[in-house]
Coordinates of C-alpha atoms and ligand atoms in Angstrom, one line a residue:
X1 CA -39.1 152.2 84.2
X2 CA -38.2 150.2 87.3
X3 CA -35.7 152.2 89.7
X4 CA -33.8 150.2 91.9
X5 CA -31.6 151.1 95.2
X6 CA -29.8 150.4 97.4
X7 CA -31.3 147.8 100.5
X8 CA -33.8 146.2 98.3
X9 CA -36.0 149.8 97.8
X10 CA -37.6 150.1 94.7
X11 CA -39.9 152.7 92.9
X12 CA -41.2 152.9 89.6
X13 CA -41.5 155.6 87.0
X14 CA -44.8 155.7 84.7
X15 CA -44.5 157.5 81.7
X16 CA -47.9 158.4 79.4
X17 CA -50.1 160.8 78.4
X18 CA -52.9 162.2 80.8
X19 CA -51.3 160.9 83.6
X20 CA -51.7 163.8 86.2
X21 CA -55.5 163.2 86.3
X22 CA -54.4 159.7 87.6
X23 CA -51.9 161.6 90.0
X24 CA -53.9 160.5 93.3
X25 CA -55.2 157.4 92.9
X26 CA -51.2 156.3 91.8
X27 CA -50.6 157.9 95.3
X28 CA -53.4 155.7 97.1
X29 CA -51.9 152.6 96.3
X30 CA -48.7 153.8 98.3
X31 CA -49.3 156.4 100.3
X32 CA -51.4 156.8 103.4
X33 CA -52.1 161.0 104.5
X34 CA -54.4 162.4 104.7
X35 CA -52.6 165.6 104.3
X36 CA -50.1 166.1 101.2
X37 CA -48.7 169.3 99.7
X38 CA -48.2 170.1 96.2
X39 CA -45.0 172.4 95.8
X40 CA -44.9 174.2 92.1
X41 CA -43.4 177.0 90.9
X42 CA -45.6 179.9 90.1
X43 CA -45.8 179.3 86.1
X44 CA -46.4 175.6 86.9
X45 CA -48.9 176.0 88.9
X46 CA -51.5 177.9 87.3
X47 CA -50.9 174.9 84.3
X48 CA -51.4 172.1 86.1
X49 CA -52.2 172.4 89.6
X50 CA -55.9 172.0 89.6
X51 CA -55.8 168.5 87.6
X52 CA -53.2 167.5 90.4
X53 CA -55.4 168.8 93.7
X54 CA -58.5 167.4 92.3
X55 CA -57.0 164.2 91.6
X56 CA -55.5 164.2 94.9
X57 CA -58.9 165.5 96.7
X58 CA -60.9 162.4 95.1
X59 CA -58.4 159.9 96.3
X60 CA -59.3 161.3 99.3
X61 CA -56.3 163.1 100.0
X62 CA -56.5 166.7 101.7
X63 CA -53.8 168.7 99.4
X64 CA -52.6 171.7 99.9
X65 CA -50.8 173.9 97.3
X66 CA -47.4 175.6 97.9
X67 CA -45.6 177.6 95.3
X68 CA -42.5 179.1 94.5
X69 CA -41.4 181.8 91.9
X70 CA -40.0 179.7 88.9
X71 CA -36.2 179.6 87.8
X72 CA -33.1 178.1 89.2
X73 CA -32.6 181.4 92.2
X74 CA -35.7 179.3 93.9
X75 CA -33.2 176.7 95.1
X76 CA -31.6 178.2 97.9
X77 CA -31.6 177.3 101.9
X78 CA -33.6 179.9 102.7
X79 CA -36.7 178.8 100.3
X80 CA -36.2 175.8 101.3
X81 CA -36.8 177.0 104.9
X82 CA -39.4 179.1 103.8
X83 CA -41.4 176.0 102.7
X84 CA -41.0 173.6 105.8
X85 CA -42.4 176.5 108.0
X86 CA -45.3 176.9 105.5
X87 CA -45.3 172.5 105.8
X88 CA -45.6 173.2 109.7
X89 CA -48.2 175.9 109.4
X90 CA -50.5 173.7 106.9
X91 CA -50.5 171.3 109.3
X92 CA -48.5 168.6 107.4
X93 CA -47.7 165.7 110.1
X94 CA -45.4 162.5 109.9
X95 CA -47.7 160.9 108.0
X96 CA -47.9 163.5 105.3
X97 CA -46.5 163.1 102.2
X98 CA -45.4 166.3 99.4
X99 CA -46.0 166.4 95.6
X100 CA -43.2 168.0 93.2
X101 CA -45.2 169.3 90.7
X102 CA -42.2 170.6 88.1
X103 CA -39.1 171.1 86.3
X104 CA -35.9 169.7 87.8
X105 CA -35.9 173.1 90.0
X106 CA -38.8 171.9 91.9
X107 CA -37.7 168.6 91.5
X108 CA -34.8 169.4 93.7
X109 CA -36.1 171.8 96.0
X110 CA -39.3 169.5 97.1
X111 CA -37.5 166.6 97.3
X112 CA -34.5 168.3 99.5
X113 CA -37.5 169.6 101.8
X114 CA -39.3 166.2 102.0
X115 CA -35.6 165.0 103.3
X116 CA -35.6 167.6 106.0
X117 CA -38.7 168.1 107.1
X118 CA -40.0 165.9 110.1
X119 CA -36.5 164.5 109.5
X120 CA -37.8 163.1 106.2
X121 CA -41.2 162.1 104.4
X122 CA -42.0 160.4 101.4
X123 CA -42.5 162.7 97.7
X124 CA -43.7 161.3 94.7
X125 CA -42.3 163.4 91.4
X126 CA -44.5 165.1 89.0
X127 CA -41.8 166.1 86.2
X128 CA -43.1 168.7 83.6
X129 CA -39.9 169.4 81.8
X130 CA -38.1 167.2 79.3
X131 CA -35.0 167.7 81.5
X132 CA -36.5 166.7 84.5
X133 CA -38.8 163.5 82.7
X134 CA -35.5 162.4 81.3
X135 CA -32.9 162.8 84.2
X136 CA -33.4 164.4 87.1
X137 CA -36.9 162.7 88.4
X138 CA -35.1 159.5 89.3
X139 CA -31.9 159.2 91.1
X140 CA -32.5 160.5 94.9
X141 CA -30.1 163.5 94.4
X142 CA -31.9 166.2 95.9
X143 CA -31.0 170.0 97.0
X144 CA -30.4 174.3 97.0
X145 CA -27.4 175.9 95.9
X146 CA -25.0 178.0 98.2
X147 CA -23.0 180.8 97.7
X148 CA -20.1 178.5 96.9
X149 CA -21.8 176.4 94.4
X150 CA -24.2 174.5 92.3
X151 CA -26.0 171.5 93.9
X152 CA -23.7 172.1 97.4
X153 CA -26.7 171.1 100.4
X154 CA -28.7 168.4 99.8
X155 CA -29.4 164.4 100.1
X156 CA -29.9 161.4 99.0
X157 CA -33.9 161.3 99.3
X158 CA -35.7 159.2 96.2
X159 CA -39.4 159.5 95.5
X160 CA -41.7 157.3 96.3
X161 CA -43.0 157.2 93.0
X162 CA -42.4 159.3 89.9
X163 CA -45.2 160.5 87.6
X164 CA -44.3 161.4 83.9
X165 CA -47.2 162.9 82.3
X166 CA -45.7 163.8 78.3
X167 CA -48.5 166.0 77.2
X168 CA -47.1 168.1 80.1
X169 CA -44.8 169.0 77.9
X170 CA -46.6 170.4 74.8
X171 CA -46.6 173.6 77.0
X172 CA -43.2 173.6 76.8
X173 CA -41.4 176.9 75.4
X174 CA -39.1 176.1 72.4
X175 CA -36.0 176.9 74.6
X176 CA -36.9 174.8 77.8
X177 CA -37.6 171.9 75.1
X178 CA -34.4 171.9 73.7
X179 CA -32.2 172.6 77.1
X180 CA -33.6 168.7 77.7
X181 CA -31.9 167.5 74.9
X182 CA -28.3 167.9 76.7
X183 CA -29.2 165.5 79.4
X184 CA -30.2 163.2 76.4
X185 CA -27.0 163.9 74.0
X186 CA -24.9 163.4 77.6
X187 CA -26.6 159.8 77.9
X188 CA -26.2 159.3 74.1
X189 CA -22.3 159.7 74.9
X190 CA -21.6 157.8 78.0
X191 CA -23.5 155.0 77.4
X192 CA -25.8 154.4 74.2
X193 CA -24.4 155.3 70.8
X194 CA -27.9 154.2 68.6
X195 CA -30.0 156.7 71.7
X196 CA -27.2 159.5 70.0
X197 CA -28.2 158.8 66.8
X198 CA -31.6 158.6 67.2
X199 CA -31.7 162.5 68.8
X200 CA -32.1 164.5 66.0
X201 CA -35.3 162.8 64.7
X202 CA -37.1 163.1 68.5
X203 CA -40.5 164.9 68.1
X204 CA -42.5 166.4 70.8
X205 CA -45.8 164.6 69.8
X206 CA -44.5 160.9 71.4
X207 CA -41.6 160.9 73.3
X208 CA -42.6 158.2 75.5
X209 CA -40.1 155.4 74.3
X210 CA -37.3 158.0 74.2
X211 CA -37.8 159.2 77.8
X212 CA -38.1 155.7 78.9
X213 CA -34.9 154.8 77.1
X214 CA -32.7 157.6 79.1
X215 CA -34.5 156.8 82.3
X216 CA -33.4 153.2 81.9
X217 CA -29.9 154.4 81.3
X218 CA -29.6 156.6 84.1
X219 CA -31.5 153.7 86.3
X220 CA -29.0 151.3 85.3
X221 CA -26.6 153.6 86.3
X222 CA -28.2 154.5 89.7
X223 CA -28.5 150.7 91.1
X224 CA -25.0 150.1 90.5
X225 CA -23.8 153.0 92.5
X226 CA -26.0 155.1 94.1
X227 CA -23.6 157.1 96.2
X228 CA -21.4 158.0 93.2
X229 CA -18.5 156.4 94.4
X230 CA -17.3 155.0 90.9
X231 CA -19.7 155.1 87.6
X232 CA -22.3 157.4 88.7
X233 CA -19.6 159.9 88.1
X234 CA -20.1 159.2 84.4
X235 CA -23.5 161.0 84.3
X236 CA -21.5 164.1 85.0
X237 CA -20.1 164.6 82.1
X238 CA -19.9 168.0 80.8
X239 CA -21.0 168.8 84.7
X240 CA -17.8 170.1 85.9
X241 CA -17.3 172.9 83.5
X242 CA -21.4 173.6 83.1
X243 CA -21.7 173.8 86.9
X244 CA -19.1 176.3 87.2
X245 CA -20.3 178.5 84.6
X246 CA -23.7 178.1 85.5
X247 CA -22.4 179.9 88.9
X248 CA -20.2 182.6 87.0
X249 CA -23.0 184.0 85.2
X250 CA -25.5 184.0 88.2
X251 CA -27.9 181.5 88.7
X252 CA -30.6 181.8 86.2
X253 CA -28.6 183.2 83.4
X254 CA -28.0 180.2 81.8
X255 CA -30.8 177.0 81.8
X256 CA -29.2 174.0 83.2
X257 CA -28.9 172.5 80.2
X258 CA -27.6 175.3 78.5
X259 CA -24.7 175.5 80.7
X260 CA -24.4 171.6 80.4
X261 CA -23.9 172.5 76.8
X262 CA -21.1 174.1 77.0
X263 CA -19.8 171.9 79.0
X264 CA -20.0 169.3 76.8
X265 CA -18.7 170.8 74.0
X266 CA -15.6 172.1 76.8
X267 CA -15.4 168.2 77.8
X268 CA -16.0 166.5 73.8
X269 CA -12.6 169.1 73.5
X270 CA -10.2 167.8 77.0
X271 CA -11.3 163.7 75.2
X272 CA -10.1 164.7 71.8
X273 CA -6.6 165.5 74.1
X274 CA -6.7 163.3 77.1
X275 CA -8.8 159.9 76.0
X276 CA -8.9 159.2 71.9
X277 CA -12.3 160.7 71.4
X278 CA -11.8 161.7 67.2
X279 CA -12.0 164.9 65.9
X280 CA -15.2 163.1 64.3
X281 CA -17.2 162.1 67.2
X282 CA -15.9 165.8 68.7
X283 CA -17.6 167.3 65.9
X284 CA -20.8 165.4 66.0
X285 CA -21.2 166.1 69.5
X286 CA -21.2 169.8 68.8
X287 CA -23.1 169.4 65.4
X288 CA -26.2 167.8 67.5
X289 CA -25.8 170.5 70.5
X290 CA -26.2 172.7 68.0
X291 CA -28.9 171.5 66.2
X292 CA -30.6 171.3 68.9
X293 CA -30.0 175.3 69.6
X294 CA -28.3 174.7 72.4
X295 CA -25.1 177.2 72.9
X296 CA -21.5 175.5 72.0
X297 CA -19.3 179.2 72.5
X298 CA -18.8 180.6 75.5
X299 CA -19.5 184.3 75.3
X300 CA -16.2 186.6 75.6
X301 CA -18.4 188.7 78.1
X302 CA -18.5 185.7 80.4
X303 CA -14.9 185.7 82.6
X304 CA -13.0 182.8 82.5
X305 CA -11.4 183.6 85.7
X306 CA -14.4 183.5 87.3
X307 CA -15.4 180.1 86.3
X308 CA -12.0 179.1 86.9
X309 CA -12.9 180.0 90.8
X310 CA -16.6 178.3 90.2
X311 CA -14.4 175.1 89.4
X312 CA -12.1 175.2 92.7
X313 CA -15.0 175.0 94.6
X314 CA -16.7 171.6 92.2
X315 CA -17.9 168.4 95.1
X316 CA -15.5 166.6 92.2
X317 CA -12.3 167.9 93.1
X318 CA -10.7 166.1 95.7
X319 CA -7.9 167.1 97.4
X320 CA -6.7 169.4 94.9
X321 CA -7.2 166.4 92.1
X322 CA -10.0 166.1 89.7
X323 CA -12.3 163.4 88.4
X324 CA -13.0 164.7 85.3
X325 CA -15.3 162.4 82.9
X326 CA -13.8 162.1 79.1
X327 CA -15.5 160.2 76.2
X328 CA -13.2 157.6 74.5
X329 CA -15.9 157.7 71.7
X330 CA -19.6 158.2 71.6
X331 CA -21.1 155.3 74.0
X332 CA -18.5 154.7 75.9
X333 CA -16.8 157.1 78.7
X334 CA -14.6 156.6 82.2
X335 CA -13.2 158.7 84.5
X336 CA -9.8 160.2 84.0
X337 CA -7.3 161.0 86.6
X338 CA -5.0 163.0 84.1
X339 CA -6.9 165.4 83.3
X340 CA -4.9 168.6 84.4
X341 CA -5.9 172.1 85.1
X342 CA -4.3 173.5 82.7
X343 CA -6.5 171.5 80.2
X344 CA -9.7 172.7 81.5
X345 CA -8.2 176.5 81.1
X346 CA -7.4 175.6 77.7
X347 CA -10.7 174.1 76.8
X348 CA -12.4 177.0 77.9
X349 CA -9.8 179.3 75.8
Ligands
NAD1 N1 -31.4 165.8 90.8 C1 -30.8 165.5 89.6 O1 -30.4 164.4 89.4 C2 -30.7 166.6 88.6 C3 -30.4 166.2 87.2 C4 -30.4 167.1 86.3 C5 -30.7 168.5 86.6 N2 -31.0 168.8 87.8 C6 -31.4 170.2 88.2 O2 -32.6 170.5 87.5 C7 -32.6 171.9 87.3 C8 -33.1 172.3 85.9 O3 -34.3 171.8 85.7 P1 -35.3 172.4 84.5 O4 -34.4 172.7 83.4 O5 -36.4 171.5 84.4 O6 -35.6 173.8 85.1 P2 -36.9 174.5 85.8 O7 -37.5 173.6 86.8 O8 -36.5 175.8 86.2 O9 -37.9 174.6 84.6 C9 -37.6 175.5 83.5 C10 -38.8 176.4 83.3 O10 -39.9 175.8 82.7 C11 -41.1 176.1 83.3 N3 -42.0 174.9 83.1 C12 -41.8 173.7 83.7 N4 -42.7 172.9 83.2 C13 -43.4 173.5 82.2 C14 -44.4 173.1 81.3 N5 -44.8 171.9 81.3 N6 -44.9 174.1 80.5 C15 -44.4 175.3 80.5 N7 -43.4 175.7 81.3 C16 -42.9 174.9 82.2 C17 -40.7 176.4 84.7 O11 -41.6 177.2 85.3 C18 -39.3 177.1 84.5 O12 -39.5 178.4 84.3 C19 -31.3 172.5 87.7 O13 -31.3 173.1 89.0 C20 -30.4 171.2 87.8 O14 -29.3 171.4 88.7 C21 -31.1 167.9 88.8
ZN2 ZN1 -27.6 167.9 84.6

């Protein structure tokens, strides 16, 4: 899939099986070193470094490995700091390039680093999630959380190439499969009715054509506004609510997609009010979410004023309005300036 950006940039993203072994001669053809680092988390790492560094080391790269502890508490500031001191001390120079060898945490964190560091240098993305083959590899959003929120320092940094090797993901745990799937149901909704229908059958042996199908979406998406100042918006659906609760419960409680979920389910509910979505479509939605294990009630344990707060502080309220993102039906969705407050409370109710 062919990403394409703003000022005539370009990338691709290759999708296939057994592509990490092909990891540093893909890098050859656009990147110069010598020195690159490899960032992974530390149950990524011991997977599928070595296929990576090797690769890298016979494309004549000199690679370095860097790695994180795994889950969403990695992407803060002060890892991110962490890593461009260890960059520094490795001896990584302008010319360096890193490797984000991942889910959509490292994805995020690497790629917000290779923004800062030197004042920025190239990445190419090595997604090993579903989530992050499907969504988050491609789009140039990078960045850590802060106390305030989800997502809330960051950049617009895209990689210079993204990587999608799918028989990363037959290591996948059953849970960290399925949180993929609301990324997937979310494109299914906005954009692409027959990708909706088509979710329930998706098996694990060949996704290729079903990654590449949300990639193209998202891409589409991407080159017609990259800085989200109209349609990009759409891919947040469910975003508003799943970001806040994803901070009420404490980073890492909840997957991403988990959280997303629920925030589907929370925005399927304010387009049954707000924008004609039916009852039907609404119960679809959930029907899939489900059948896809994914959560669709919020726990009572979980307090509702405290994602209330999480919401205040959401990059899409602006100046005490909100751009919240309704489905009319499933495939097509727009942003709505009526949505109230008061709504969201009652969704979450
Ligand atoms: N930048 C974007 O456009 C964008 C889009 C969507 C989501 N995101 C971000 O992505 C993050 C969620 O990504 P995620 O769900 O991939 O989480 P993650 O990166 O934490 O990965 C989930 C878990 O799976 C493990 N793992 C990864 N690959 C594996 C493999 N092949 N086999 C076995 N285990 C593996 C990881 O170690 C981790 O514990 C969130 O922080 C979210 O905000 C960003
Ligand atoms: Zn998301």
């Amino acid at each position: 899939v062919e990403v394409r950006v703003a000022g005539g940039q370009r990338y691709e993203a290759l999708i296939g099986p057994s592509l990490l072994e092909k990891a540093g001669a893909l890098c050859r053809q656009l990147l110069r070193g010598p020195r690159c680092a490899v960032i992974a988390d530390e149950t990524v790492a011991p997977l599928f470094a070595q296929p990576v560094l090797q690769s890298l080391t016979n494309a004549g790269f000199a690679a370095e490995l860097l790695t994180v502890p795994a889950g969403e508490t990695s992407k803060t500031m002060a890892q991110a700091n962490a890593l461009c001191e260890r960059l520094s001390a490795a001896g990584l120079d302008r010319s360096s390039f890193l490797v984000s060898l991942g889910g959509g945490v490292v994805g995020d964190l690497a790629g917000f680093v290779a923004s800062i560091f030197l004042r920025g240098v190239p990445f190419v993305s090595l997604p090993t999630t579903l989530l992050a083959q499907i969504d988050s590899c491609i789009g140039g959003k990078t960045g850590v959380n802060s106390a305030t929120g989800k997502n809330m320092i960051g950049s617009f940094h895209h990689p210079a190439l993204v990587i999608a090797d799918t028989a990363t993901l037959r290591s996948l745990p059953e849970r960290i499969w399925n949180e993929g799937f609301a990324e997937a149901i979310k494109h299914g909704i906005i954009r692409d009715r027959e990708l909706f229908d088509s979710l329930a059958d998706v098996e694990r042996d060949d996704p290729v054509d079903f990654i590449a199908r949300n990639l193209s979406i998202k891409a589409a998406i991407v080159a017609e506004d990259e800085r989200e100042k109209g349609p990009r918006s759409l891919l947040n659906f469910g975003h508003t609510i799943g970001h806040a609760i994803e901070r009420a419960a404490g980073y890492g409680n909840f997957l991403h997609g988990e959280a997303v979920s629920l925030g589907i389910v929370a925005a399927a509910r304010v387009s049954v009010c707000r924008a004609g979505l039916s009852l039907g479509d609404c119960e679809r939605i959930i029907a899939l979410l489900r059948q896809r294990q994914l959560p669709t009630e919020l726990l009572a344990d979980l307090s509702r004023e405290k994602i209330l707060s999480a919401l205040q502080h959401d990059k899409k309220f602006e100046s005490g309005r909100i751009r919240f993102v309704v489905a009319h039906e499933i495939g097509r969705a727009s942003i709505a300036e009526n949505v109230t407050i008061d709504d969201l409370c009652a969704a979450l109710a």
